């Protein structure tokens, strides 16, 4: 009987859209993705491992064949598997049905999104706050370090695992084997990380065997399984048996195959892992091998007699077709004179839009021309994503060759362009990198036990991740970019340079790995649906039989901490690895980079030529610390200053096809996976785990769907605006926000010989300001150049912006250069890819939009509409003659968007029927200080709600004007009373003065930040008001207090909520979890804890009491069920030795203690950000449901003019839906559940009655302040015991608990919640609405510490003033005044701690405002 197992190419999103049920049988027969999913869903049964002593014996010898692992050659013919009469001639056939160069592009087109058709997707999901998603990770161990052995292997465990993965990836099996053995010595035998490492080693070796048919390596793999795994007592898991089954088919002796298969299946069955092992194996076997497994072990699959026979067939490749974009016109943009490494590299990458694209459709027949064009688009998109450093290398080579042609073969390095010089560096650097790789190999093979040898053995595998040519390009680009960004003359700090370079190398290596994986992603086989159903029924019966005996899983809400992924491509390289890798490459660049210096002799003026190094390493002192610095040769510095080096082109350009739907943490957006759905840095370890868990459980479904909606919006370039912008750009004129190509600056005259030191400082400071301004304008113009080049390339394209979110859930487009979140010029260049007829309402909204972008947005809608018609002549003039007319559009607040609107309105009015005009222009609706809108709704503030347009009104309210009026009236009142400061400011408070502070107050601006904002506005608006910096800061402090007071008066309920949020964060950040308390109790009782490690870590003593640290981050769930984890922790530093110098690196870890100050100050604004993100995504989903095109910039929502009324209704309903629920009450319930049974440190004043009682109690018990930490632990254990006894049902235990006297009992008897110290008393809650910390209440401030830096009494934005640089002066003796101020603060804030169960303050009472009134507010978003 014949078993058919055909294997065509999988659709792009098939593995991503698996549903947790086998009933969805549209997947192919034996679909590997489905079988793998089944294995994961079935769960690994728990097994009891009997520990055995390691068997001593000789280690197995390892074949010495090496080389990088490459994909096998693939054929295009489908094959068969015979259940009887197995054809052994096919065993050595490296068979794959289709070559990857065929056409996987039509199947890749997402015909249906995973969330399509889901009910109530645009509604808030049901959420039980008492059962939040919790990952119990408070007992996570800090990274352990292990001694470096004679083999050079050691360090942190993550570094050892990453070295293993690096060795396997580049084919260094000898080093990999030694690394696995080192891990065997470190871990206990039953540690899951250990068998995972063995499996990775086996998988790579078997992959090599499949390619090479190396029988010696196969014998080694079999011995490894027997000797290094089973004989040592390491329990194999399903993947281990699956790998060995795959290895069985590589036997050259066909007679051994069946016997080997039976052996491994029998071993798996003994371990009760047979079905999981078979499911894992079937993921990797071809059709013939699967058929042989079913023949050798027929009972595993029950009866397959009903499987039918089908005839063989062949697939013949069809001819290629060519699709070339229309290039009938050329729109040249004059390049900014930067001799563009970055610009020309950009053009090189964008050249795909000017080239023909070949697609080989193979057996694919297209149903329509549209389908064919989509296939071409997918091919072009994949080519665009695959672009790498090659464009930079081509650029350097071309400029180098051009310089040789222009100046002859003997042209000097000094006369070449920057790019040409960089090519000479590249040619010198590549051989040095190759030599370093060889030395690293030799260091291991020759067992070099020196420190240098060990270091080379450690970083050697990482040097081979990408080619030496790419390593060289990345090193040169990153070094020059870093030096350009920090200042050529200053040099750049070594630590930042090498760490950044290591990160850049990792990013490039990940991109290469993604390409390698994608090349074989669709090589799995497909069968007929009927045959799939038959086999799935058999496998389902088997898995159902096994799973019926397993206990049912608990609800997913509470999860144990997950072990971090050991896949080097899925996690950040260790900081030490990146630093060492970056340091060796920088040191090689120092050797390779040379420049020819030409100068004249001092006496005979003869021309002298000298070859000098471009970079060198030196040291400098800063704030008393010595830092290593890389500096640049003065000649090269001058050249780079004239020809700035821009960054290498980002791979993330706008997409030519709809983005891939988000389904997992790193699956979505671009065709090639690798971009995470949440923008998470190295400090976001805990966040990544929560997002992955939420995605796996389905909690992220609506967030994913919202991002997909944003990504599916098609865009085009507004050609009319582009033509005008191109013309302005090419003239070099400064227009709108485009900087001038040749800005003019007036330098102050040199001070005379009689000038004193202060005058010279002032002059030097002014010169520096001018140079900074010049460099800033040039950098800005270079960035504009990039944006225009991207726009030119996409001029005839429809494109898309894939989106992801930050840790709070706010969405951002991933392409960095040109997107709708950009500045006015970017927004003016963009329009929707699909148009809609205006209709009556759309024509009105288009006129209103013109007034909005012009800046006339505080009037009523009628007045705005009339404004547009009153300026209709200006509209026509702007549209017809944007540059040669009156240029009315340049007077607008957003000039380029105003020009785009003028053109659209003019075209509509000129059409036969304006209401039938098809408009592509995005029309915006902006919220009124959206953060305050959320706060007003949360607090029920009627006055505040009216000021932010939640309350219906005939005209739009303006919160900034309202605050300005309150401040103005208060100042006028004080001026009448004789206040000199008020007299100085009377009549000078305007909307512009208060707007920055009001806008940022809700998002956590500190009082010091508010003072700087006000000072900047006062200086710009009234430059002659004062020339004294001290007076200016006193003025700004005075005004900032008035602004805060006005906000507190308007938003009293919001102030209480913000304060409540801060109090919650304060308690959480000083709390211990139940797991930590249990550990402390067990440790105090002398219990010894089982460790995962057999070896002893070198930093074990340092982390002895790590579980007593405060590790609880503030975590909450948004209304769309996305978990938000604040990443603020106090990371430790580590000194790493590199071949340049010792480098101190921060190593953030989820095991680090939290930063209380950052957790507290960050929570209120982050919580509001999570709410406005929810509102935006909810609105996006609803708009998509209504068929609207939708885009958003946080609190600015865009759609077609015709759909504005519909979108406005959606925005109101979404906001009402959110705030009709008790958001704060639900948050309080979630906190109560999430932090249940935690204990936290509470504080009261020492001189309070309770404080005195606690002090007396501790005196009587012999408490010593010198042993504060141990005293805290002892009191925690005592208080926990008291609470446990009181909760007991035993009356004797209850009596014992009542008799115990602890600070917690004293608090219950003598005080309550209101007696606890407030946040203001503890440390000050800067940034609360209307809140000014008492710790900074002194208005008499000086800038003595800053004046030497400023060199001028004028305040400069180039030197922002921070509170740390300002000292209060109350007397003639500044030092004495400072000491007195500190003593006063200490007296007022002296506190005493004690333990309490973690509870939270009562939720603030909500005001009277009813959010449903918003439904009638026309100006909520306008």
mmCIF file with all atom_site columns, N, CA, C and O in Angstrom, residues 143-158:
data_model
loop_
_atom_site.group_PDB
_atom_site.id
_atom_site.type_symbol
_atom_site.label_atom_id
_atom_site.label_alt_id
_atom_site.label_comp_id
_atom_site.label_asym_id
_atom_site.label_entity_id
_atom_site.label_seq_id
_atom_site.pdbx_PDB_ins_code
_atom_site.Cartn_x
_atom_site.Cartn_y
_atom_site.Cartn_z
_atom_site.occupancy
_atom_site.B_iso_or_equiv
_atom_site.pdbx_formal_charge
_atom_site.auth_seq_id
_atom_site.auth_comp_id
_atom_site.auth_asym_id
_atom_site.auth_atom_id
_atom_site.pdbx_PDB_model_num
ATOM 1  N N  . UNK A 1 143 ? 22.265 36.135 37.546 1.00 0.00 ? 143 UNK A N  1
ATOM 2  C CA . UNK A 1 143 ? 23.152 35.342 36.673 1.00 0.00 ? 143 UNK A CA 1
ATOM 3  C C  . UNK A 1 143 ? 24.347 34.804 37.453 1.00 0.00 ? 143 UNK A C  1
ATOM 4  O O  . UNK A 1 143 ? 25.034 35.547 38.161 1.00 0.00 ? 143 UNK A O  1
ATOM 5  N N  . UNK A 1 144 ? 24.564 33.509 37.337 1.00 0.00 ? 144 UNK A N  1
ATOM 6  C CA . UNK A 1 144 ? 25.677 32.872 38.032 1.00 0.00 ? 144 UNK A CA 1
ATOM 7  C C  . UNK A 1 144 ? 26.911 32.832 37.127 1.00 0.00 ? 144 UNK A C  1
ATOM 8  O O  . UNK A 1 144 ? 26.811 32.631 35.926 1.00 0.00 ? 144 UNK A O  1
ATOM 9  N N  . UNK A 1 145 ? 28.053 33.028 37.772 1.00 0.00 ? 145 UNK A N  1
ATOM 10 C CA . UNK A 1 145 ? 29.319 32.977 37.057 1.00 0.00 ? 145 UNK A CA 1
ATOM 11 C C  . UNK A 1 145 ? 30.106 31.771 37.548 1.00 0.00 ? 145 UNK A C  1
ATOM 12 O O  . UNK A 1 145 ? 30.121 31.471 38.744 1.00 0.00 ? 145 UNK A O  1
ATOM 13 N N  . UNK A 1 146 ? 30.793 31.105 36.613 1.00 0.00 ? 146 UNK A N  1
ATOM 14 C CA . UNK A 1 146 ? 31.567 29.918 36.936 1.00 0.00 ? 146 UNK A CA 1
ATOM 15 C C  . UNK A 1 146 ? 33.000 30.093 36.444 1.00 0.00 ? 146 UNK A C  1
ATOM 16 O O  . UNK A 1 146 ? 33.262 30.756 35.440 1.00 0.00 ? 146 UNK A O  1
ATOM 17 N N  . UNK A 1 147 ? 33.872 29.482 37.189 1.00 0.00 ? 147 UNK A N  1
ATOM 18 C CA . UNK A 1 147 ? 35.306 29.629 36.944 1.00 0.00 ? 147 UNK A CA 1
ATOM 19 C C  . UNK A 1 147 ? 35.654 29.211 35.518 1.00 0.00 ? 147 UNK A C  1
ATOM 20 O O  . UNK A 1 147 ? 35.132 28.238 34.984 1.00 0.00 ? 147 UNK A O  1
ATOM 21 N N  . UNK A 1 148 ? 36.559 29.966 34.919 1.00 0.00 ? 148 UNK A N  1
ATOM 22 C CA . UNK A 1 148 ? 37.049 29.621 33.592 1.00 0.00 ? 148 UNK A CA 1
ATOM 23 C C  . UNK A 1 148 ? 38.055 28.485 33.731 1.00 0.00 ? 148 UNK A C  1
ATOM 24 O O  . UNK A 1 148 ? 39.056 28.601 34.436 1.00 0.00 ? 148 UNK A O  1
ATOM 25 N N  . UNK A 1 149 ? 37.775 27.370 33.095 1.00 0.00 ? 149 UNK A N  1
ATOM 26 C CA . UNK A 1 149 ? 38.643 26.201 33.194 1.00 0.00 ? 149 UNK A CA 1
ATOM 27 C C  . UNK A 1 149 ? 39.832 26.286 32.252 1.00 0.00 ? 149 UNK A C  1
ATOM 28 O O  . UNK A 1 149 ? 40.052 27.282 31.562 1.00 0.00 ? 149 UNK A O  1
ATOM 29 N N  . UNK A 1 150 ? 40.598 25.218 32.235 1.00 0.00 ? 150 UNK A N  1
ATOM 30 C CA . UNK A 1 150 ? 41.758 25.165 31.346 1.00 0.00 ? 150 UNK A CA 1
ATOM 31 C C  . UNK A 1 150 ? 41.371 25.209 29.878 1.00 0.00 ? 150 UNK A C  1
ATOM 32 O O  . UNK A 1 150 ? 42.190 25.541 29.017 1.00 0.00 ? 150 UNK A O  1
ATOM 33 N N  . UNK A 1 151 ? 40.133 24.839 29.598 1.00 0.00 ? 151 UNK A N  1
ATOM 34 C CA . UNK A 1 151 ? 39.672 24.884 28.211 1.00 0.00 ? 151 UNK A CA 1
ATOM 35 C C  . UNK A 1 151 ? 39.174 26.262 27.809 1.00 0.00 ? 151 UNK A C  1
ATOM 36 O O  . UNK A 1 151 ? 38.697 26.466 26.695 1.00 0.00 ? 151 UNK A O  1
ATOM 37 N N  . UNK A 1 152 ? 39.266 27.233 28.725 1.00 0.00 ? 152 UNK A N  1
ATOM 38 C CA . UNK A 1 152 ? 38.846 28.594 28.406 1.00 0.00 ? 152 UNK A CA 1
ATOM 39 C C  . UNK A 1 152 ? 37.353 28.805 28.471 1.00 0.00 ? 152 UNK A C  1
ATOM 40 O O  . UNK A 1 152 ? 36.868 29.863 28.067 1.00 0.00 ? 152 UNK A O  1
ATOM 41 N N  . UNK A 1 153 ? 36.608 27.847 28.991 1.00 0.00 ? 153 UNK A N  1
ATOM 42 C CA . UNK A 1 153 ? 35.152 27.952 29.030 1.00 0.00 ? 153 UNK A CA 1
ATOM 43 C C  . UNK A 1 153 ? 34.731 28.297 30.449 1.00 0.00 ? 153 UNK A C  1
ATOM 44 O O  . UNK A 1 153 ? 35.097 27.605 31.403 1.00 0.00 ? 153 UNK A O  1
ATOM 45 N N  . UNK A 1 154 ? 33.962 29.348 30.593 1.00 0.00 ? 154 UNK A N  1
ATOM 46 C CA . UNK A 1 154 ? 33.488 29.785 31.897 1.00 0.00 ? 154 UNK A CA 1
ATOM 47 C C  . UNK A 1 154 ? 32.807 31.125 31.773 1.00 0.00 ? 154 UNK A C  1
ATOM 48 O O  . UNK A 1 154 ? 32.519 31.606 30.674 1.00 0.00 ? 154 UNK A O  1
ATOM 49 N N  . UNK A 1 155 ? 32.542 31.747 32.908 1.00 0.00 ? 155 UNK A N  1
ATOM 50 C CA . UNK A 1 155 ? 31.832 33.012 32.912 1.00 0.00 ? 155 UNK A CA 1
ATOM 51 C C  . UNK A 1 155 ? 30.381 32.817 33.289 1.00 0.00 ? 155 UNK A C  1
ATOM 52 O O  . UNK A 1 155 ? 29.999 31.828 33.914 1.00 0.00 ? 155 UNK A O  1
ATOM 53 N N  . UNK A 1 156 ? 29.533 33.768 32.905 1.00 0.00 ? 156 UNK A N  1
ATOM 54 C CA . UNK A 1 156 ? 28.113 33.651 33.193 1.00 0.00 ? 156 UNK A CA 1
ATOM 55 C C  . UNK A 1 156 ? 27.497 32.542 32.355 1.00 0.00 ? 156 UNK A C  1
ATOM 56 O O  . UNK A 1 156 ? 27.930 32.274 31.240 1.00 0.00 ? 156 UNK A O  1
ATOM 57 N N  . UNK A 1 157 ? 26.458 31.917 32.923 1.00 0.00 ? 157 UNK A N  1
ATOM 58 C CA . UNK A 1 157 ? 25.821 30.814 32.214 1.00 0.00 ? 157 UNK A CA 1
ATOM 59 C C  . UNK A 1 157 ? 25.277 31.250 30.860 1.00 0.00 ? 157 UNK A C  1
ATOM 60 O O  . UNK A 1 157 ? 25.362 30.518 29.874 1.00 0.00 ? 157 UNK A O  1
ATOM 61 N N  . UNK A 1 158 ? 24.697 32.444 30.801 1.00 0.00 ? 158 UNK A N  1
ATOM 62 C CA . UNK A 1 158 ? 24.163 32.911 29.522 1.00 0.00 ? 158 UNK A CA 1
ATOM 63 C C  . UNK A 1 158 ? 25.270 33.030 28.488 1.00 0.00 ? 158 UNK A C  1
ATOM 64 O O  . UNK A 1 158 ? 25.071 32.717 27.309 1.00 0.00 ? 158 UNK A O  1
#
